[in-house]
Short mmCIF file of C-alpha atoms in Angstrom, two decimals:
data_model
loop_
_atom_site.label_atom_id
_atom_site.label_comp_id
_atom_site.label_asym_id
_atom_site.label_seq_id
_atom_site.Cartn_x
_atom_site.Cartn_y
_atom_site.Cartn_z
CA MET A 1 -6.99 -50.20 -248.39
CA VAL A 2 -8.97 -51.34 -245.31
CA LEU A 3 -9.08 -49.09 -242.19
CA ILE A 4 -10.01 -50.74 -238.91
CA LEU A 5 -10.48 -48.47 -235.85
CA PHE A 6 -12.42 -50.35 -233.28
CA GLU A 7 -11.30 -51.21 -229.73
CA LYS A 8 -11.65 -54.30 -227.63
CA SER A 9 -13.45 -54.07 -224.30
CA GLY A 10 -11.24 -54.39 -221.36
CA ARG A 11 -8.14 -53.45 -223.36
CA SER A 12 -9.25 -50.30 -225.10
CA GLU A 13 -8.00 -47.66 -222.73
CA LYS A 14 -4.27 -47.82 -223.49
CA ARG A 15 -4.76 -48.40 -227.20
CA SER A 16 -7.32 -45.64 -227.65
CA LYS A 17 -5.02 -43.26 -225.75
CA ILE A 18 -2.24 -44.24 -228.07
CA LEU A 19 -4.42 -43.52 -231.05
CA LEU A 20 -5.49 -40.27 -229.51
CA GLY A 21 -1.90 -39.17 -229.01
CA LEU A 22 -0.99 -40.00 -232.60
CA ILE A 23 -4.03 -38.22 -234.06
CA ILE A 24 -3.42 -35.08 -231.94
CA LEU A 25 0.21 -35.00 -232.98
CA LEU A 26 -0.81 -35.33 -236.60
CA SER A 27 -3.72 -32.90 -236.60
CA LEU A 28 -2.19 -30.18 -234.49
CA GLY A 29 1.14 -30.55 -236.31
CA LEU A 30 3.18 -30.77 -233.14
CA ALA A 31 6.86 -31.04 -233.98
CA GLN A 32 7.99 -32.34 -230.55
CA GLY A 33 6.77 -33.30 -227.16
CA LYS A 34 4.84 -36.32 -225.80
CA ILE A 35 1.24 -36.88 -224.80
CA GLY A 36 1.25 -39.41 -221.99
CA TYR A 37 -0.94 -42.52 -222.25
CA ALA A 38 -2.05 -41.89 -218.63
CA GLN A 39 -3.45 -38.50 -219.58
CA ALA A 40 -6.51 -37.60 -217.48
CA LEU A 41 -9.92 -37.84 -219.21
CA ASP A 42 -10.64 -34.11 -218.58
CA GLU A 43 -7.32 -33.24 -220.28
CA GLN A 44 -8.32 -35.43 -223.18
CA ARG A 45 -11.65 -33.63 -223.46
CA GLU A 46 -9.98 -30.17 -223.40
CA LEU A 47 -7.66 -31.21 -226.21
CA VAL A 48 -10.53 -32.52 -228.30
CA ILE A 49 -12.45 -29.23 -227.84
CA GLN A 50 -9.42 -27.19 -228.85
CA ASN A 51 -8.99 -29.32 -231.97
CA LEU A 52 -12.63 -29.12 -233.04
CA MET A 53 -12.64 -25.26 -232.71
CA THR A 54 -10.88 -25.23 -236.14
CA GLY A 55 -13.13 -26.68 -238.73
CA THR A 56 -12.40 -27.45 -242.37
CA THR A 57 -13.89 -24.17 -243.66
CA GLU A 58 -15.07 -22.34 -240.58
CA ASN A 59 -14.11 -21.91 -236.99
CA PHE A 60 -16.26 -22.56 -233.84
CA SER A 61 -16.30 -20.97 -230.47
CA TYR A 62 -15.30 -22.91 -227.33
CA GLU A 63 -18.86 -22.83 -226.12
CA GLU A 64 -20.27 -24.26 -229.31
CA VAL A 65 -17.85 -27.16 -229.41
CA GLU A 66 -18.20 -27.92 -225.70
CA ALA A 67 -22.04 -28.09 -226.09
CA TYR A 68 -21.65 -30.40 -229.09
CA LEU A 69 -19.31 -32.76 -227.25
CA ALA A 70 -21.60 -32.80 -224.17
CA SER A 71 -24.55 -33.74 -226.31
CA GLU A 72 -22.53 -36.67 -227.84
CA GLU A 73 -21.56 -37.73 -224.28
CA VAL A 74 -25.19 -37.80 -223.08
CA ALA A 75 -26.35 -39.73 -226.13
CA LEU A 76 -23.58 -42.28 -225.70
CA LEU A 77 -24.34 -42.91 -222.05
CA GLU A 78 -28.05 -43.35 -222.84
CA SER A 79 -27.59 -45.84 -225.74
CA GLY A 80 -24.21 -47.18 -225.52
CA GLU A 81 -24.06 -46.96 -229.31
CA PHE A 82 -21.14 -45.48 -231.22
CA LYS A 83 -21.43 -43.80 -234.59
CA SER A 84 -19.05 -44.28 -237.52
CA TYR A 85 -16.07 -41.95 -236.99
CA VAL A 86 -16.91 -40.11 -240.18
CA SER A 87 -20.22 -39.02 -238.54
CA TYR A 88 -18.60 -37.24 -235.63
CA GLY A 89 -18.13 -33.47 -236.08
CA MET A 90 -20.19 -30.30 -236.33
CA ASN A 91 -22.22 -29.27 -239.39
CA HIS A 92 -20.08 -31.43 -241.64
CA GLN A 93 -17.22 -29.04 -241.07
CA HIS A 94 -14.65 -31.44 -239.56
CA SER A 95 -12.26 -33.87 -241.13
CA THR A 96 -12.11 -37.62 -240.92
CA VAL A 97 -9.13 -37.35 -238.54
CA GLN A 98 -11.06 -35.03 -236.22
CA GLY A 99 -13.90 -37.60 -236.27
CA MET A 100 -11.45 -40.31 -235.22
CA LEU A 101 -10.26 -37.99 -232.46
CA VAL A 102 -13.82 -37.68 -231.12
CA GLU A 103 -14.56 -41.36 -231.28
CA ALA A 104 -11.28 -42.28 -229.50
CA TYR A 105 -12.25 -39.83 -226.62
CA LEU A 106 -15.84 -41.15 -226.44
CA ARG A 107 -14.65 -44.70 -226.00
CA ASP A 108 -12.59 -43.73 -223.08
CA TYR A 109 -15.40 -41.60 -221.75
CA LEU A 110 -17.89 -44.38 -221.81
CA GLU A 111 -15.47 -46.86 -220.09
CA VAL A 112 -14.94 -44.45 -217.22
CA ASN A 113 -18.52 -43.22 -216.81
CA SER A 114 -20.69 -46.29 -217.25
CA ASP A 115 -21.22 -49.86 -216.13
CA ILE A 116 -20.08 -51.77 -219.22
CA GLU A 117 -21.71 -55.15 -218.25
CA SER A 118 -25.18 -53.58 -217.79
CA LEU A 119 -24.79 -51.44 -220.82
CA TYR A 120 -23.80 -54.37 -223.12
CA PRO A 121 -25.56 -57.38 -221.59
CA TYR A 122 -25.13 -59.55 -224.81
CA ALA A 123 -21.38 -59.00 -225.22
CA VAL A 124 -19.15 -61.93 -226.12
CA ASP A 125 -15.92 -62.03 -224.02
CA PHE A 126 -13.26 -62.87 -226.44
CA GLU A 127 -10.57 -62.67 -223.88
CA ALA A 128 -12.02 -65.87 -222.21
CA LEU A 129 -12.10 -67.81 -225.46
CA PRO A 130 -9.42 -69.96 -227.14
CA ASP A 131 -7.14 -68.94 -230.04
CA THR A 132 -9.28 -70.63 -232.72
CA LEU A 133 -13.04 -70.85 -233.14
CA ASN A 134 -14.66 -72.98 -235.87
CA PHE A 135 -18.10 -72.01 -237.10
CA TYR A 136 -20.47 -74.27 -239.13
CA GLY A 137 -23.80 -73.51 -240.87
CA VAL A 138 -26.80 -74.39 -238.70
CA ASN A 139 -28.19 -77.79 -239.76
CA ASP A 140 -25.18 -78.58 -241.91
CA ASP A 141 -25.04 -82.20 -243.03
CA ASP A 142 -21.32 -82.55 -242.54
CA TYR A 143 -19.39 -80.79 -239.75
CA SER A 144 -16.02 -81.68 -241.29
CA PHE A 145 -15.89 -78.47 -243.33
CA GLU A 146 -15.76 -75.14 -241.48
CA ASP A 147 -17.61 -72.20 -243.07
CA PHE A 148 -15.73 -69.75 -240.83
CA ILE A 149 -12.50 -70.03 -238.90
CA VAL A 150 -11.90 -67.13 -236.47
CA TYR A 151 -8.42 -66.74 -235.05
CA ASN A 152 -8.50 -64.88 -231.81
CA ARG A 153 -5.34 -62.78 -231.78
CA SER A 154 -5.01 -60.67 -228.69
CA ASP A 155 -7.20 -57.64 -229.50
CA GLN A 156 -7.78 -58.65 -233.18
CA LEU A 157 -9.84 -61.29 -234.95
CA GLU A 158 -8.61 -62.94 -238.19
CA ILE A 159 -11.77 -64.26 -239.87
CA HIS A 160 -11.49 -66.79 -242.60
CA HIS A 161 -14.67 -67.37 -244.77
CA ASN A 162 -14.40 -70.65 -246.63
CA TYR A 163 -16.36 -71.59 -249.72
CA TRP A 164 -17.13 -75.22 -250.55
CA ASN A 165 -18.81 -76.79 -253.59
CA ALA A 166 -21.31 -79.64 -253.55
CA HIS A 167 -18.41 -82.14 -253.47
CA GLN A 168 -16.87 -80.39 -250.42
CA THR A 169 -13.91 -79.18 -252.52
CA HIS A 170 -12.54 -75.95 -251.18
CA LEU A 171 -13.24 -73.35 -253.80
CA ARG A 172 -11.77 -70.18 -252.25
CA GLY A 173 -11.40 -68.33 -249.05
CA ASP A 174 -11.75 -64.64 -247.97
CA VAL A 175 -9.81 -63.31 -245.01
CA TYR A 176 -10.89 -60.28 -242.88
CA HIS A 177 -8.97 -58.58 -240.06
CA GLY A 178 -10.68 -56.42 -237.35
CA SER A 179 -10.94 -55.70 -233.72
CA PRO A 180 -14.13 -56.68 -231.82
CA THR A 181 -15.99 -53.72 -230.51
CA LEU A 182 -19.03 -53.16 -228.30
CA ASN A 183 -22.01 -51.16 -229.51
CA GLY A 184 -25.59 -50.48 -228.28
CA THR A 185 -27.93 -53.50 -228.26
CA GLN A 186 -29.31 -54.29 -231.59
CA GLU A 187 -31.91 -56.81 -232.73
CA VAL A 188 -30.87 -58.77 -235.83
CA LEU A 189 -33.17 -61.00 -237.84
CA VAL A 190 -31.76 -64.57 -238.26
CA PHE A 191 -32.89 -67.31 -240.61
CA VAL A 192 -34.22 -70.44 -238.92
CA PRO A 193 -34.09 -73.69 -241.04
CA ASP A 194 -37.30 -75.77 -241.15
CA ALA A 195 -39.24 -73.17 -239.22
CA MET A 196 -42.26 -71.04 -240.10
CA ASP A 197 -40.70 -67.76 -238.87
CA ASP A 198 -37.27 -66.25 -238.59
CA LYS A 199 -36.04 -65.17 -235.18
CA TYR A 200 -34.67 -61.94 -233.72
CA VAL A 201 -31.50 -62.05 -231.62
CA LYS A 202 -29.87 -59.33 -229.53
CA VAL A 203 -26.20 -58.51 -230.07
CA ASN A 204 -23.57 -56.10 -228.75
CA SER A 205 -20.39 -57.57 -230.09
CA GLN A 206 -19.34 -56.86 -233.66
CA VAL A 207 -16.41 -56.44 -236.01
CA ILE A 208 -16.79 -53.76 -238.69
CA ILE A 209 -14.69 -53.71 -241.89
CA GLN A 210 -14.68 -50.35 -243.48
CA GLU A 211 -13.09 -49.05 -246.71
CA GLU A 212 -11.34 -45.75 -246.12
CA ILE A 213 -11.75 -44.30 -249.55
CA VAL A 214 -15.54 -44.35 -249.72
CA HIS A 215 -16.29 -44.12 -246.00
CA ARG A 216 -18.86 -46.87 -245.88
CA LYS A 217 -19.22 -50.17 -244.00
CA ASP A 218 -18.56 -53.13 -246.28
CA TYR A 219 -18.92 -55.97 -243.70
CA ILE A 220 -20.26 -56.41 -240.23
CA PHE A 221 -19.65 -59.60 -238.30
CA TYR A 222 -22.02 -60.12 -235.34
CA PHE A 223 -21.25 -62.49 -232.44
CA PHE A 224 -23.59 -63.66 -229.67
CA TYR A 225 -24.10 -66.51 -227.27
CA ASN A 226 -26.83 -68.72 -228.73
CA ASP A 227 -29.56 -70.67 -226.91
CA GLN A 228 -27.76 -74.01 -227.40
CA GLY A 229 -24.98 -72.68 -225.14
CA GLY A 230 -22.40 -72.13 -227.95
CA ILE A 231 -21.38 -69.01 -229.83
CA SER A 232 -22.94 -67.83 -233.10
CA LEU A 233 -21.59 -65.66 -235.99
CA LEU A 234 -23.61 -63.64 -238.50
CA LYS A 235 -22.18 -61.88 -241.47
CA TRP A 236 -23.73 -58.80 -243.15
CA ASP A 237 -22.31 -57.32 -246.33
CA ALA A 238 -23.06 -54.01 -247.90
CA LEU A 239 -23.32 -55.42 -251.46
CA ASN A 240 -26.23 -57.69 -250.78
CA SER A 241 -27.57 -55.86 -247.63
CA PRO A 242 -29.57 -58.93 -246.50
CA ARG A 243 -32.47 -58.37 -244.14
CA VAL A 244 -32.23 -61.97 -242.79
CA LEU A 245 -28.84 -63.28 -241.83
CA LYS A 246 -27.63 -66.92 -241.97
CA GLU A 247 -26.29 -68.20 -238.62
CA TYR A 248 -23.03 -70.11 -238.08
CA VAL A 249 -22.33 -71.79 -234.81
CA THR A 250 -19.58 -73.46 -232.75
CA LEU A 251 -19.91 -77.12 -232.09
CA GLU A 252 -18.59 -76.52 -228.57
CA THR A 253 -20.57 -74.76 -225.84
CA ARG A 254 -19.29 -71.55 -224.27
CA ALA A 255 -18.29 -73.55 -221.16
CA GLU A 256 -16.26 -76.02 -223.28
CA LEU A 257 -14.59 -73.25 -225.21
CA GLU A 258 -13.58 -71.35 -222.14
CA ALA A 259 -12.23 -74.58 -220.48
CA MET A 260 -9.84 -75.00 -223.47
CA VAL A 261 -8.11 -71.83 -222.45
CA VAL A 262 -7.17 -73.13 -219.02
CA GLY A 263 -3.51 -74.35 -218.99
CA TRP A 264 -2.56 -72.76 -222.37
CA SER A 265 1.16 -72.73 -222.72
CA GLU A 266 2.93 -69.47 -222.98
CA TRP A 267 5.51 -70.92 -225.36
CA SER A 268 6.61 -68.54 -228.03
CA LEU A 269 8.85 -68.67 -231.13
CA PRO A 270 12.54 -68.42 -230.46
CA GLU A 271 13.63 -64.88 -231.36
CA ASP A 272 16.31 -66.19 -233.71
CA TRP A 273 14.12 -69.04 -235.28
CA ARG A 274 14.96 -67.85 -238.74
CA MET A 275 18.70 -68.45 -238.05
CA LEU A 276 18.18 -71.75 -236.19
CA SER A 277 16.35 -73.45 -239.05
CA PRO A 278 18.37 -76.28 -240.56
CA ARG A 279 16.70 -75.67 -243.92
CA ARG A 280 17.55 -72.01 -244.28
CA LEU A 281 21.15 -72.54 -245.55
CA ASP A 282 22.00 -69.73 -247.96
CA VAL A 283 18.54 -68.10 -248.00
CA PRO A 284 18.87 -64.57 -246.51
CA PRO A 285 17.22 -64.31 -243.04
CA VAL A 286 14.95 -61.40 -244.11
CA THR A 287 13.70 -63.46 -247.12
CA TRP A 288 13.15 -66.49 -244.79
CA VAL A 289 10.91 -64.29 -242.57
CA LEU A 290 8.97 -62.81 -245.56
CA THR A 291 8.28 -66.20 -247.19
CA SER A 292 7.25 -67.92 -243.93
CA VAL A 293 3.66 -67.91 -242.62
CA GLY A 294 1.96 -68.36 -239.25
CA ASN A 295 0.75 -66.17 -236.47
CA GLY A 296 4.09 -64.75 -235.61
CA GLU A 297 3.70 -65.69 -231.91
CA ASP A 298 3.93 -69.49 -231.54
CA ILE A 299 3.67 -70.76 -235.09
CA ALA A 300 6.02 -70.15 -238.01
CA ILE A 301 5.73 -72.41 -241.07
CA GLU A 302 8.75 -72.08 -243.32
CA PRO A 303 8.69 -71.60 -247.11
CA ILE A 304 8.15 -74.70 -249.16
CA PHE A 305 10.34 -75.13 -252.36
CA GLY A 306 9.14 -77.33 -255.06
CA GLN A 307 12.55 -79.01 -255.49
CA GLU A 308 12.52 -80.10 -251.87
CA GLY A 309 8.93 -80.87 -250.94
CA ILE A 310 9.57 -80.34 -247.15
CA VAL A 311 7.00 -78.76 -244.82
CA SER A 312 8.82 -77.52 -241.68
CA GLY A 313 8.66 -74.92 -239.01
CA TYR A 314 8.46 -74.01 -235.34
CA ILE A 315 5.33 -74.66 -233.18
CA ASN A 316 4.62 -75.26 -229.45
CA PRO A 317 6.42 -78.58 -228.48
CA ASN A 318 2.99 -79.90 -227.22
CA TYR A 319 1.32 -79.44 -230.62
CA THR A 320 1.02 -81.93 -233.52
CA VAL A 321 0.98 -81.37 -237.24
CA GLU A 322 -1.07 -82.71 -240.11
CA VAL A 323 -0.11 -82.03 -243.74
CA LYS A 324 -2.48 -82.82 -246.59
CA THR A 325 -1.64 -82.77 -250.26
CA VAL A 326 -4.10 -82.98 -253.16
CA ASN A 327 -3.11 -83.82 -256.72
CA VAL A 328 -5.03 -81.15 -258.58
CA TYR A 329 -3.94 -82.29 -262.03
CA GLY A 330 -4.55 -85.94 -261.83
CA ASP A 331 -7.28 -87.99 -259.96
CA ASN A 332 -7.40 -85.54 -256.88
CA ALA A 333 -5.71 -88.24 -254.81
CA THR A 334 -5.19 -87.02 -251.31
CA SER A 335 -2.29 -87.90 -249.01
CA PHE A 336 -1.96 -87.23 -245.29
CA TYR A 337 1.25 -86.89 -243.28
CA THR A 338 1.55 -86.33 -239.52
CA GLY A 339 4.39 -85.24 -237.28
CA GLN A 340 5.45 -83.73 -233.94
CA PRO A 341 8.01 -81.11 -233.13
CA ASN A 342 11.18 -81.81 -231.05
CA GLN A 343 11.78 -80.33 -227.67
CA ASP A 344 12.78 -77.08 -229.27
CA GLY A 345 9.50 -76.87 -231.25
CA TYR A 346 10.93 -77.65 -234.64
CA PHE A 347 9.17 -80.04 -236.95
CA SER A 348 10.00 -81.30 -240.51
CA ILE A 349 7.68 -83.42 -242.69
CA ASP A 350 8.78 -84.86 -246.06
CA ALA A 351 5.41 -84.54 -247.76
CA ASP A 352 6.77 -84.82 -251.29
CA VAL A 353 5.14 -81.50 -252.08
CA THR A 354 5.64 -80.23 -255.60
CA PHE A 355 3.78 -78.22 -258.20
CA GLY A 356 0.37 -79.81 -258.74
CA MET A 357 0.38 -81.28 -255.27
CA GLU A 358 -1.31 -78.45 -253.33
CA PRO A 359 -0.41 -78.66 -249.62
CA SER A 360 -2.37 -77.55 -246.58
CA ILE A 361 -1.59 -77.77 -242.89
CA LYS A 362 -3.46 -78.25 -239.61
CA ILE A 363 -1.90 -77.74 -236.16
CA PHE A 364 -3.54 -79.34 -233.10
CA ASP A 365 -2.97 -78.49 -229.52
CA GLY A 366 -2.58 -81.04 -226.67
CA ASN A 367 -6.35 -81.44 -226.61
CA GLY A 368 -6.70 -82.25 -230.23
CA ARG A 369 -8.17 -78.82 -231.03
CA VAL A 370 -7.26 -77.11 -234.26
CA VAL A 371 -5.31 -73.97 -233.39
CA TYR A 372 -4.09 -73.12 -236.91
CA GLU A 373 -4.84 -74.22 -240.45
CA SER A 374 -3.95 -72.76 -243.75
CA ASP A 375 -3.36 -73.54 -247.42
CA LEU A 376 0.38 -73.33 -248.20
CA GLU A 377 2.21 -71.74 -251.11
CA VAL A 378 4.90 -73.73 -253.05
CA TYR A 379 7.82 -71.54 -254.24
CA GLN A 380 9.18 -72.34 -257.56
CA TYR A 381 12.84 -71.73 -256.67
CA ARG A 382 15.06 -71.46 -253.64
CA PRO A 383 16.17 -67.81 -253.19
CA THR A 384 19.72 -67.10 -252.31
CA ALA A 385 21.62 -64.11 -251.12
CA LEU A 386 22.15 -61.22 -253.59
CA GLU A 387 25.87 -61.84 -253.50
CA HIS A 388 27.56 -65.14 -254.35
CA GLU A 389 29.94 -66.43 -251.69
CA SER A 390 32.81 -66.46 -254.31
CA GLY A 391 32.50 -62.66 -254.46
CA TYR A 392 32.35 -62.83 -258.31
CA LEU A 393 28.60 -61.99 -258.69
CA THR A 394 26.50 -59.39 -256.96
CA LEU A 395 22.99 -58.16 -257.84
CA GLU A 396 21.22 -54.99 -257.02
CA ARG A 397 17.87 -55.15 -255.21
CA TYR A 398 15.30 -56.68 -257.54
CA PHE A 399 11.51 -55.71 -257.36
CA ILE A 400 8.37 -57.44 -258.52
CA GLY A 401 7.45 -56.10 -261.89
CA GLN A 402 10.91 -54.72 -262.58
CA ASP A 403 11.86 -55.40 -266.18
CA TYR A 404 15.66 -55.18 -265.83
CA MET A 405 18.42 -56.53 -263.62
CA GLU A 406 21.82 -55.06 -262.87
CA GLY A 407 24.84 -55.90 -260.72
CA TYR A 408 28.55 -56.50 -260.71
CA THR A 409 30.81 -59.34 -261.60
CA TYR A 410 34.42 -59.50 -262.87
CA PRO A 411 35.30 -57.35 -265.92
CA GLY A 412 34.29 -58.77 -269.30
CA ALA A 413 32.37 -61.64 -267.88
CA GLU A 414 29.48 -63.13 -269.86
CA VAL A 415 26.27 -63.00 -267.65
CA SER A 416 23.52 -65.43 -268.43
CA PHE A 417 19.86 -65.23 -267.40
CA PHE A 418 17.24 -67.93 -267.08
CA TYR A 419 13.50 -67.09 -266.47
CA LEU A 420 11.90 -69.59 -264.06
CA ASP A 421 8.16 -70.21 -264.31
CA GLY A 422 7.93 -73.25 -262.05
CA TYR A 423 7.86 -75.98 -264.71
CA ALA A 424 10.56 -74.98 -267.13
CA SER A 425 13.30 -72.45 -267.44
CA THR A 426 13.57 -70.05 -270.44
CA GLY A 427 16.91 -68.73 -271.46
CA ARG A 428 17.27 -64.95 -271.96
CA PRO A 429 20.00 -63.16 -274.06
CA SER A 430 23.23 -62.86 -272.24
CA VAL A 431 25.12 -59.67 -271.70
CA THR A 432 28.85 -58.84 -271.25
CA ALA A 433 30.08 -56.85 -268.17
CA ASP A 434 31.96 -53.73 -268.85
CA SER A 435 35.55 -52.92 -267.76
CA THR A 436 34.44 -52.19 -264.26
CA GLY A 437 32.33 -55.44 -264.00
CA TYR A 438 28.95 -53.69 -264.20
CA PHE A 439 26.25 -55.43 -266.17
CA TYR A 440 22.66 -54.46 -267.10
CA ALA A 441 19.95 -56.64 -268.86
CA GLU A 442 16.41 -56.24 -269.76
CA VAL A 443 14.34 -59.20 -268.39
CA PRO A 444 10.52 -59.78 -268.05
CA GLY A 445 9.15 -58.45 -264.73
CA HIS A 446 7.72 -61.08 -262.41
CA GLN A 447 4.17 -60.59 -261.02
CA THR A 448 4.77 -62.67 -257.82
CA ALA A 449 7.68 -63.59 -255.62
CA LYS A 450 7.26 -67.22 -256.41
CA LYS A 451 8.95 -66.75 -259.81
CA THR A 452 12.43 -65.32 -260.51
CA THR A 453 15.22 -64.91 -263.06
CA LEU A 454 18.46 -66.84 -262.30
CA VAL A 455 21.70 -65.02 -262.93
CA SER A 456 24.94 -66.88 -263.56
CA VAL A 457 28.56 -66.42 -264.67
CA MET A 458 31.47 -68.79 -265.08
CA HIS A 459 34.15 -68.64 -262.25
CA PRO A 460 37.14 -66.94 -263.88
CA GLU A 461 39.63 -69.37 -262.35
CA THR A 462 37.87 -72.81 -262.06
CA GLY A 463 35.36 -72.49 -264.93
CA GLU A 464 32.57 -73.48 -262.39
CA GLU A 465 29.08 -71.98 -263.00
CA ILE A 466 28.13 -69.70 -260.11
CA THR A 467 24.47 -68.72 -259.84
CA VAL A 468 22.29 -66.32 -257.78
CA ALA A 469 18.55 -66.61 -257.58
CA PRO A 470 17.29 -63.34 -256.14
CA TYR A 471 14.04 -62.85 -254.26
CA PRO A 472 11.81 -60.34 -256.17
CA TRP A 473 10.78 -57.94 -253.45
CA THR A 474 7.68 -55.76 -253.17
CA GLN A 475 8.30 -52.19 -251.87
CA GLU A 476 6.15 -52.96 -248.84
CA GLU A 477 8.24 -56.01 -247.97
CA LEU A 478 11.40 -54.05 -248.30
CA ASP A 479 10.05 -51.18 -246.05
CA ASN A 480 9.01 -53.67 -243.34
CA ALA A 481 11.85 -56.21 -243.65
CA GLN A 482 13.44 -57.44 -240.41
CA TRP A 483 17.22 -57.16 -241.20
#
């Protein structure tokens, strides 16, 4: 589990007050009442002091806690540097939640009591930058293959690290999510190709990824404006702890990047896009949402089913789409397909996608800039509702890893099962429903939602086979489903 607790300059006040309110409610055990987001800073401070007076194994006086908090305020104003939240507290006698409480207060305190621009002169202003930033290794021979793609999502960054082999084939990609935060000025040593010496750069902007269970920093991403006028990215990881970091840069200058933001359309997904889609048919709306991808704001790429091969979705009407497929089992032949959405933002491309033809997508804005790209999953079946429209076959909710299925049909019906693995279906022993129509069968549990077990019975009047292909849920999906 990854815990990210860092605020973005310029937008941190409201969010940190929300966090503060939640933490206080949890740590003080208040059963009712509200803590206003507009709470005065001195009231915040008083609540922090009252909370810290109770330690994990010993209590502290008001004077002791007040003196401690004052010393942290002075140190912060002098350096502009925040500690890890696990480092806040007195004599190791405070919990992680109490440390988070102190950090949230100190971030608001600094914003009110200091000149942010002079305290962080090397900060990168992400609010002035476009939605997508592409970074390439310094002195790369080919700038067609991005090493990092950073999606600038409101107050969060989604960082994709791509790994390529010598033949420029995409090997794998890691994804990190975190909020950019400002910290005291640091000097970081950067590798310079074809130079005698490395160089030091000064940074304030960073994204820290931290594992909650071990309380240590796993990755730090540094950002700064480089001397070529662009933006640079550095990645530090705890496993290797490199002393000298490799630099990745944007091909555009800061001015060019900021100019891209001007005139950006505020178009957003239709609220009922999952119902409007002409491809959804009998797939339940909640399943359609969970199997679609995109940024959830102005891009929704709908699920791809192997038996259809269609890539479709909703994007800004001013955008264009490029779909690429690669035959991974044959001669690695690559095919490209392009398309544009209609006036409602809907696009549909028949890319003949199937298993072994791995698809990926790029979406371009009106200036030809890539605003989104991703490898796409191919689902091995088309999920349907858990109840057949005839009313003669209903399934109970089916979870990933669950090794049985149950449901209702007409009394005495023979219920058949077929295990789908994407390339062939394997029959399972059938069962007979009891006098109430209830049936139960042991089936292999699926490890992903791309596979399923079909359930079918014969219509008692017409003899027609009726089938339901359930979506195997995870508990997290079920908890967060939009019904």
